Coordinates of C-alpha atoms in Angstrom, one line a residue:
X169 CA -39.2 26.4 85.7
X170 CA -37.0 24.6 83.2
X171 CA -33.0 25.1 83.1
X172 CA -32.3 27.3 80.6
X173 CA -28.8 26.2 80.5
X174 CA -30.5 23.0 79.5
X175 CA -32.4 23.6 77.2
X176 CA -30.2 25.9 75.1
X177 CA -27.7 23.0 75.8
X178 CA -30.1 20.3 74.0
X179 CA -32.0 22.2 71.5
X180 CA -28.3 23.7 69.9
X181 CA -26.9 20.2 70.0
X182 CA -29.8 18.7 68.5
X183 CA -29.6 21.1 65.6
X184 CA -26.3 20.7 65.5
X185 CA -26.9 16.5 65.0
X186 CA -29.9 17.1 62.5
X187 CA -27.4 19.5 60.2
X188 CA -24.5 17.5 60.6
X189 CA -27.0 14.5 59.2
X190 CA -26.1 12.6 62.7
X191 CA -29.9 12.5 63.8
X192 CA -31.8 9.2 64.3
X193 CA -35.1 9.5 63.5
X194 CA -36.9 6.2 65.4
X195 CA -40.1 4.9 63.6
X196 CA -42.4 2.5 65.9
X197 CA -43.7 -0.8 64.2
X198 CA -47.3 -1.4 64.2
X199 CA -46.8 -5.5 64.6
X200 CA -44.0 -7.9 65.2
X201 CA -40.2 -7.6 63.9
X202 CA -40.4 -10.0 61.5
X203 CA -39.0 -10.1 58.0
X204 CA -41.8 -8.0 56.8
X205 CA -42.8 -5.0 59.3
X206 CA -45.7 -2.8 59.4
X207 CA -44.5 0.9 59.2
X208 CA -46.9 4.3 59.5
X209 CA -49.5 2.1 57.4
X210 CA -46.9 0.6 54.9
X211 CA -45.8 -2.7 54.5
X212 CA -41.6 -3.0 54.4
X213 CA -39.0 -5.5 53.4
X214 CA -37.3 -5.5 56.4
X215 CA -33.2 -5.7 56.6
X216 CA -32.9 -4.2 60.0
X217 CA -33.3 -6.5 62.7
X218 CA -30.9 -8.9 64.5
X219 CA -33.2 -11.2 64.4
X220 CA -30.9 -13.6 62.6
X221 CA -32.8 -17.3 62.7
X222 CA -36.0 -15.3 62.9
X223 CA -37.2 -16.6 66.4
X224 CA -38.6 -13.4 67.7
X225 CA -41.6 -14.6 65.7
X226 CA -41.3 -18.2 65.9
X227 CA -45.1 -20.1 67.1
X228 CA -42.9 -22.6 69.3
X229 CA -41.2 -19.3 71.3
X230 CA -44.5 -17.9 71.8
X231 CA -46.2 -21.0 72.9
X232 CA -43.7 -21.6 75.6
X233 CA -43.5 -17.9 77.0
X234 CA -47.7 -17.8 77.3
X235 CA -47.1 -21.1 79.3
X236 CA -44.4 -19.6 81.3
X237 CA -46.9 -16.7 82.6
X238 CA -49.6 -18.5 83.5
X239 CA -47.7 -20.5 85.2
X240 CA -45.2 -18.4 87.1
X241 CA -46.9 -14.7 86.3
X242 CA -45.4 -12.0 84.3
X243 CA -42.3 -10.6 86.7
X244 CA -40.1 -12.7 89.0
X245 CA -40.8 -10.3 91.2
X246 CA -36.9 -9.4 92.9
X247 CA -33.6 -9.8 92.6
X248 CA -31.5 -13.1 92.1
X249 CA -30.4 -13.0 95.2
X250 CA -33.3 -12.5 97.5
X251 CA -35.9 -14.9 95.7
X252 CA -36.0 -13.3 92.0
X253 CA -34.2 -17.2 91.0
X254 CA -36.7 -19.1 89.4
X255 CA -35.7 -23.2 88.7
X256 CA -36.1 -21.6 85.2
X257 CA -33.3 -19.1 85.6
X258 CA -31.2 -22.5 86.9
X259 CA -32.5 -24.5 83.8
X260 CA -31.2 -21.7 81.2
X261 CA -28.4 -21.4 82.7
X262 CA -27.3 -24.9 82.6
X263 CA -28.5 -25.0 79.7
X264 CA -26.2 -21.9 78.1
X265 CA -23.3 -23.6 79.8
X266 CA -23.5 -26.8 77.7
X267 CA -24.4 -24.8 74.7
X268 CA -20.5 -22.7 75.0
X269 CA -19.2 -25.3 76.1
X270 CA -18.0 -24.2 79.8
X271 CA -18.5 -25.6 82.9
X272 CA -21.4 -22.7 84.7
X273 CA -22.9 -19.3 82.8
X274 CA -24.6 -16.8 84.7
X275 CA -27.8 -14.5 82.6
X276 CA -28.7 -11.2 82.7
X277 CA -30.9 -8.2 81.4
X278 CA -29.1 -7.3 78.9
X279 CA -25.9 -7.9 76.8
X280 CA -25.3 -4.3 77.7
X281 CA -25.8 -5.1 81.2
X282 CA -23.1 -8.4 80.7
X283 CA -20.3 -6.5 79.7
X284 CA -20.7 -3.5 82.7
X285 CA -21.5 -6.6 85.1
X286 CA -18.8 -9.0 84.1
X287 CA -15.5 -6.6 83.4
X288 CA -15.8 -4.6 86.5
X289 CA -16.2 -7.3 88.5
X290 CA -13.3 -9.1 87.9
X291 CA -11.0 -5.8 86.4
X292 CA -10.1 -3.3 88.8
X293 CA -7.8 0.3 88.9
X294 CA -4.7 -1.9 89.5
X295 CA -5.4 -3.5 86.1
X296 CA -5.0 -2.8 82.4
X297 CA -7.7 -3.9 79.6
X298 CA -6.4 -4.2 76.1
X299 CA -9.4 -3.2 73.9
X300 CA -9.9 -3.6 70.0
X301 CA -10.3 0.2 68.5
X302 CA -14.1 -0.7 67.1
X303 CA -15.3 -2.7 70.0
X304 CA -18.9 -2.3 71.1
X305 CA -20.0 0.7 73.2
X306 CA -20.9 -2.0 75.9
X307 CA -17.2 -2.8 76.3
X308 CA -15.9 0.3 76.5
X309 CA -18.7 1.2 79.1
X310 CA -17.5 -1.5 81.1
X311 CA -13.8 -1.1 80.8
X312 CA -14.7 2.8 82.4
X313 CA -16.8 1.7 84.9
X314 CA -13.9 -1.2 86.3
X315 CA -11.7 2.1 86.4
X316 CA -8.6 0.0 84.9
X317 CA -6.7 1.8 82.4
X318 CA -7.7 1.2 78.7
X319 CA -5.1 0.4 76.1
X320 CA -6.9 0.7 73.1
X321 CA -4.9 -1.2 70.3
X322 CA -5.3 -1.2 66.3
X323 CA -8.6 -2.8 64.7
X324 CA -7.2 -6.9 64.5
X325 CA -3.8 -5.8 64.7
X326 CA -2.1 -8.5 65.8
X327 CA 1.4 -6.9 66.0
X328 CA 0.1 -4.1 67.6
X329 CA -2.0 -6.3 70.7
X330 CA 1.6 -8.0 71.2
X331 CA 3.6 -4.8 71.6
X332 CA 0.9 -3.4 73.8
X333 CA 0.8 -6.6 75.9
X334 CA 4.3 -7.0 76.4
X335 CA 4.3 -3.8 77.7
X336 CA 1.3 -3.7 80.0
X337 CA 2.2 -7.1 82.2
X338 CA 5.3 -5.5 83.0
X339 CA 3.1 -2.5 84.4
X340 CA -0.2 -3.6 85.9
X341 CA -1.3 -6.8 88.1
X342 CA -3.9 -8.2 85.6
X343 CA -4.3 -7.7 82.2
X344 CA -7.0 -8.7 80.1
X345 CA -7.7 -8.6 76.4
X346 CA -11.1 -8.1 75.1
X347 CA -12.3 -8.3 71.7
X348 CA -16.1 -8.5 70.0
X349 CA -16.1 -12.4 68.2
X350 CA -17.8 -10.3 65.8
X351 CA -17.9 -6.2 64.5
X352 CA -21.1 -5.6 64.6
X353 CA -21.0 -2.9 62.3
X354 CA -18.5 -4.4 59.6
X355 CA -19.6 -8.1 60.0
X356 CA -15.8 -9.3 60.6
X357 CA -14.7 -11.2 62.5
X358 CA -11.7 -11.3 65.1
X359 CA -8.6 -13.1 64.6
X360 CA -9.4 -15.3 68.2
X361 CA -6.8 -18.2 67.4
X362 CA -3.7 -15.8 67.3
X363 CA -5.8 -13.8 70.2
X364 CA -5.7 -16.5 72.2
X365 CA -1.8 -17.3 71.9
X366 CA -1.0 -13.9 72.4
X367 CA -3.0 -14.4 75.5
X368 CA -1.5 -17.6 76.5
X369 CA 2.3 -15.7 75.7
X370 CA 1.5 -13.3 78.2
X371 CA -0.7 -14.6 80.8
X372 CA -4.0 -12.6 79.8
X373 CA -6.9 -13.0 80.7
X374 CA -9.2 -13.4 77.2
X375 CA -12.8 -11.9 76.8
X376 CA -14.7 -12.4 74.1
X377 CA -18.4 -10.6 73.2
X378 CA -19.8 -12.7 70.8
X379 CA -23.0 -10.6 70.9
X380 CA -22.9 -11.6 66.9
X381 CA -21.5 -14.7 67.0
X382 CA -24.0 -17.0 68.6
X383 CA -26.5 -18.8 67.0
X384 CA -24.6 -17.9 63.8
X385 CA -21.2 -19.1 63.6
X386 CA -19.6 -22.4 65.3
X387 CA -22.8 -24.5 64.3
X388 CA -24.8 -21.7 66.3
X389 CA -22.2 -22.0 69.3
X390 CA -20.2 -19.2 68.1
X391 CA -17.0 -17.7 67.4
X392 CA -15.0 -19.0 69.7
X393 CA -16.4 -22.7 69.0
X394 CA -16.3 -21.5 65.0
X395 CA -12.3 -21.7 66.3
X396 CA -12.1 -24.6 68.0
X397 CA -11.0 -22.4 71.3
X398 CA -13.8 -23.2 73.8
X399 CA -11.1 -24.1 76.5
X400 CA -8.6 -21.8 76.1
X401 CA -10.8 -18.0 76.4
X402 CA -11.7 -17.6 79.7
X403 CA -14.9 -15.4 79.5
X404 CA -17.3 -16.1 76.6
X405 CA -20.4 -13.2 76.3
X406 CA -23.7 -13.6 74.6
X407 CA -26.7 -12.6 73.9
X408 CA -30.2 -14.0 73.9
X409 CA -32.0 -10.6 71.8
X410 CA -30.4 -11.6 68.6
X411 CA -30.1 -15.1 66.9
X412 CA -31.9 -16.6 70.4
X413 CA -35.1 -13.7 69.1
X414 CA -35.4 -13.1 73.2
X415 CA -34.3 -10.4 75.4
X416 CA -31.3 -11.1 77.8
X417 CA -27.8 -11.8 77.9
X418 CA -25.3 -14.1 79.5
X419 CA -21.4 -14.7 80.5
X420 CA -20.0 -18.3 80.3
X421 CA -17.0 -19.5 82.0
X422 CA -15.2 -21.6 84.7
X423 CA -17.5 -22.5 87.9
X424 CA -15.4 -20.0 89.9
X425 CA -16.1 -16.9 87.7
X426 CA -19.8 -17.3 87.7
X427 CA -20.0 -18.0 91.6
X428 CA -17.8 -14.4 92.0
X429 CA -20.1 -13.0 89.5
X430 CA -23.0 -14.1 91.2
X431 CA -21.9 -12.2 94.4
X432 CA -19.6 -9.1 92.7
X433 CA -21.3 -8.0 89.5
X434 CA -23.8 -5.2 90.6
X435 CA -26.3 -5.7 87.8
X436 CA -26.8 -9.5 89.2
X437 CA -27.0 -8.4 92.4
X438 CA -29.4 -4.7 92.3
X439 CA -31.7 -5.3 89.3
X440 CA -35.0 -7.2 89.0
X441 CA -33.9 -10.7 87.3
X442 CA -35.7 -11.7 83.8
X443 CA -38.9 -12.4 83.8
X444 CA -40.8 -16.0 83.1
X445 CA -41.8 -15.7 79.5
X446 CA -38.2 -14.6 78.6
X447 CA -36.5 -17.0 80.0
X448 CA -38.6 -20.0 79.0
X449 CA -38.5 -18.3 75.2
X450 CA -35.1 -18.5 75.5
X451 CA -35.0 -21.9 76.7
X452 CA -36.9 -23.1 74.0
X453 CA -34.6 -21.4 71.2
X454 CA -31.3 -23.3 72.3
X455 CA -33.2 -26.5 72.4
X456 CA -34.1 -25.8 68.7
X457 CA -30.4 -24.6 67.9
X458 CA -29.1 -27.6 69.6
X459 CA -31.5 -30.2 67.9
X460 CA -30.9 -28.7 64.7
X461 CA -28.8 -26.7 61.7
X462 CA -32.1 -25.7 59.4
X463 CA -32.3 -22.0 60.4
X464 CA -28.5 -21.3 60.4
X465 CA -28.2 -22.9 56.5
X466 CA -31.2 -20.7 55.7
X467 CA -29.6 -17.7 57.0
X468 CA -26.2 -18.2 55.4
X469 CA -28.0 -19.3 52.1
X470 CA -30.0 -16.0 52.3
X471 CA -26.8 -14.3 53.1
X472 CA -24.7 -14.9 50.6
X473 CA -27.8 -14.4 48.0
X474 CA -28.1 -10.9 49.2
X475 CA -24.3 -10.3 49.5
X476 CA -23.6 -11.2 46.2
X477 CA -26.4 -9.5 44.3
X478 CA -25.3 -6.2 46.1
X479 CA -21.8 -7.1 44.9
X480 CA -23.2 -7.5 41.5
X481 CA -25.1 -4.1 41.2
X482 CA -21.6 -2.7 42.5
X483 CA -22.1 -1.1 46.0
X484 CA -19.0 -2.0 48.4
X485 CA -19.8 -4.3 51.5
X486 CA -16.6 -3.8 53.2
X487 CA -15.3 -7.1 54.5
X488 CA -18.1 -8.7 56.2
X489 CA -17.5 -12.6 56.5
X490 CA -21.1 -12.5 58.1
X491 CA -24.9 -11.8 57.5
X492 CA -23.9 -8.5 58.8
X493 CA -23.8 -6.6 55.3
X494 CA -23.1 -2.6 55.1
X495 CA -23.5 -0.9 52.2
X496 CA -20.6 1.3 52.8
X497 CA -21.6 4.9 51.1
X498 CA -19.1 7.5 53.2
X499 CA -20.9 10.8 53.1
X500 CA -23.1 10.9 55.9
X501 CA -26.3 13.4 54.4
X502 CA -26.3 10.9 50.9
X503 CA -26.4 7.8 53.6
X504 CA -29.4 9.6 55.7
X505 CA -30.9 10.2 52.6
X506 CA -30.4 6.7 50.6
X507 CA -31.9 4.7 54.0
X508 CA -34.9 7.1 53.6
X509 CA -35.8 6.8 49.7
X510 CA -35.3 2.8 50.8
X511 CA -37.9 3.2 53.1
X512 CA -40.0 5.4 50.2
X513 CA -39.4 2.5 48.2
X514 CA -40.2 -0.3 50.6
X515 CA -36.7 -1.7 52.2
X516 CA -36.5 -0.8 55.9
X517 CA -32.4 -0.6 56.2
X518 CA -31.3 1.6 58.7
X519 CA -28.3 4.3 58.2
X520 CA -25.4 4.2 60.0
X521 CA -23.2 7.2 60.8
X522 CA -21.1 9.0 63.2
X523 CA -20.6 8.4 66.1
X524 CA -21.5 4.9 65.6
X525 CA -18.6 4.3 63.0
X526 CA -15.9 6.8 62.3
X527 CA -16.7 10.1 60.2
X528 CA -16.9 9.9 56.6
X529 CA -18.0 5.4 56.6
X530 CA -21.5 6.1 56.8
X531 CA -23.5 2.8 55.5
X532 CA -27.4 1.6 55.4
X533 CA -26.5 -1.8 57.5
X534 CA -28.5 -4.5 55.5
X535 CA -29.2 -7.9 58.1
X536 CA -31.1 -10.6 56.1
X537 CA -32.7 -13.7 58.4
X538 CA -33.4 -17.2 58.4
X539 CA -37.1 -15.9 57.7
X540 CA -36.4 -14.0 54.8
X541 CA -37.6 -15.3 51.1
X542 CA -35.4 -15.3 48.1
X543 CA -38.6 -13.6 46.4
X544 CA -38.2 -10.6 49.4
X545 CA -34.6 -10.4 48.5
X546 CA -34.8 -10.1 44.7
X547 CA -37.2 -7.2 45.5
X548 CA -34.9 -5.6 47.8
X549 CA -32.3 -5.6 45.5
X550 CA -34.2 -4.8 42.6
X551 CA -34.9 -0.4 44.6
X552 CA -30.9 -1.2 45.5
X553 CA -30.2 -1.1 41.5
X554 CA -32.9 1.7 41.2
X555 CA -31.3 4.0 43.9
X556 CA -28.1 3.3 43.5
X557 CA -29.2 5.1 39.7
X558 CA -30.9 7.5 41.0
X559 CA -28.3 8.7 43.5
X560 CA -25.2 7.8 42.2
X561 CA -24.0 5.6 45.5

């Protein structure tokens, strides 16, 4: 018989989330995440996805990962380190290395999985981690798991890192400072070259999750290549879910870090590695990143077009300086409820609220691609003016 404890446990909480306006209803698409989704029989402008260059969908990605399981099946069957290491996984991973700009990068399942794998491997109770106030829940997942204390300093506060960092070397044996390259729910991005010398001042070790950065800034390299700083951070993060339209993620570094990763961080070491088609997809999408610049223009052209029509029809996009664009509303009922009518309407554009951004700065996150039209975004904005009327955001 079912816990009652638990179930009066989840059933008042959820209540408690659907009156506050905190609940997130999840809708299934009925085809692929592309800049047009299919939606309980409805066709939607979609300005959801990460999908920044719009590879998820891309003929050439697809092509590649069929090849990949007919040749080498669906799984890879174990870990890394029994004989879940394809030549594949060895190919990508060189591959990612040249791409940051380091000398080895290991991959993983996740970027979730990177930042719980990476930190606590090489951070430990006698440590401190200096953490930006809005990094991602990743980070602070795997700042707790390392067990190190967390000094949690002021959202790109530079004074406030250097007071904090003077203070913790003088306490703890290593001290590392970790930042997202970008916010991922305000589209900034951090201040890495001043970062980096506080860093250098004070003998940290630097960290940078740049989950939002690659394939988008630095040529598609970046934010730590955006600054020019691709020898001076020790431990570049990525992705291959977003702009590389895959599933994975990946840590880039010196040669040493990835051969202690590669025997310290648990994920690495205890889960099934990626499989065939993901990593061969993912292949394929840095090749096309390297060769060329097309889908980054496109995605800033389309970015900027969007960003500025919102600005025009007088919502407030915070201060984004990338394709990230929230339509910052504040009350977190009139946000659930303007993301709905844009669905009503046609625009799928998620809500975002407590406790994914502080109370009271709920916003409908807006993310236009590579593969978006400017037709697709003149209709967008045209039910932005309409409901923006309509409710008075």
């Amino acid at each position: 018989m079912p816990s009652t404890k638990l179930t009066s446990f989840l059933n008042s909480g959820l209540n408690e989330l659907k009156d506050k306006g905190l609940y997130n209803v999840i809708h299934p698409l009925e085809g692929a995440n592309g800049p047009k989704i299919q939606l309980e029989g409805k066709e939607l402008i979609n300005l959801s996805s990460n999908n920044y260059l719009g590879l998820a969908t891309d003929e050439r990605l697809k092509e590649v990962a069929k090849d990949a399981v007919t040749k080498y099946g669906v799984g890879s069957g174990a870990v890394r380190t029994i004989n879940g290491t394809l030549q594949l996984h060895v190919e990508l991973e060189e591959k990612l290395a040249k791409f940051k700009h380091t000398e080895a990068a290991i991959a993983y399942q996740s970027g979730f999985n990177c930042n719980m794998a990476a930190i606590s491997a090489v951070m430990n109770k006698n440590d401190a981690i200096l953490s930006d106030e809005l990094n991602h829940a990743s980070i602070i997942d795997g700042c707790r798991l390392s067990k190190a204390k967390i000094i949690r300093y002021n959202h790109s506060d530079m004074d406030d890192l250097r007071q904090k960092a003077s203070e913790a070397v003088k306490e703890y044996e290593k001290v590392m400072v970790i930042t997202d390259g970008v916010f991922s729910m305000d589209g900034d991005v951090a201040k890495l070259p001043e970062i980096v010398d506080i860093a250098e001042e004070f003998d940290l070790i630097t960290y940078v999750d740049d989950a939002h950065g690659s394939g988008v800034l630095g040529e598609g390299k970046g934010t730590v290549k955006h600054f020019g700083l691709s020898d001076r951070v020790d431990m570049q993060m990525g992705t291959l879910s977003k702009a590389i339209g895959v599933v994975g993620g990946y840590v880039a570094g010196s040669q040493a870090l990835i051969d202690w990763l590669k025997v310290q961080s648990r994920p690495f070491l205890f889960s099934t590695s990626l499989t065939p088609a993901d990593i061969r997809a993912s292949i394929e999408a840095i090749d096309i990143l390297s060769e060329s610049k097309e889908l980054q223009e496109r995605l800033w052209e389309n970015t900027k077009y969007l960003q500025e029509g919102l600005k025009k029809l007088g919502f407030s996009v915070g201060d984004t300086e990338t394709p990230i664009t929230p339509v910052i509303i504040g009350d977190e009922q009139k946000t659930q409820q303007f993301s709905k009518r844009l669905m009503e309407e046609g625009v799928y554009a998620k809500s975002i609220v407590f406790p994914t951004v502080p109370r009271g700065t709920g916003r409908v996150r807006n993310m236009p691609t590579a593969a978006h039209t400017k037709e697709m975004l003149d209709e967008a904005l045209s039910v932005y003016e309409k409901l923006g009327k309509e409710l008075d955001v």
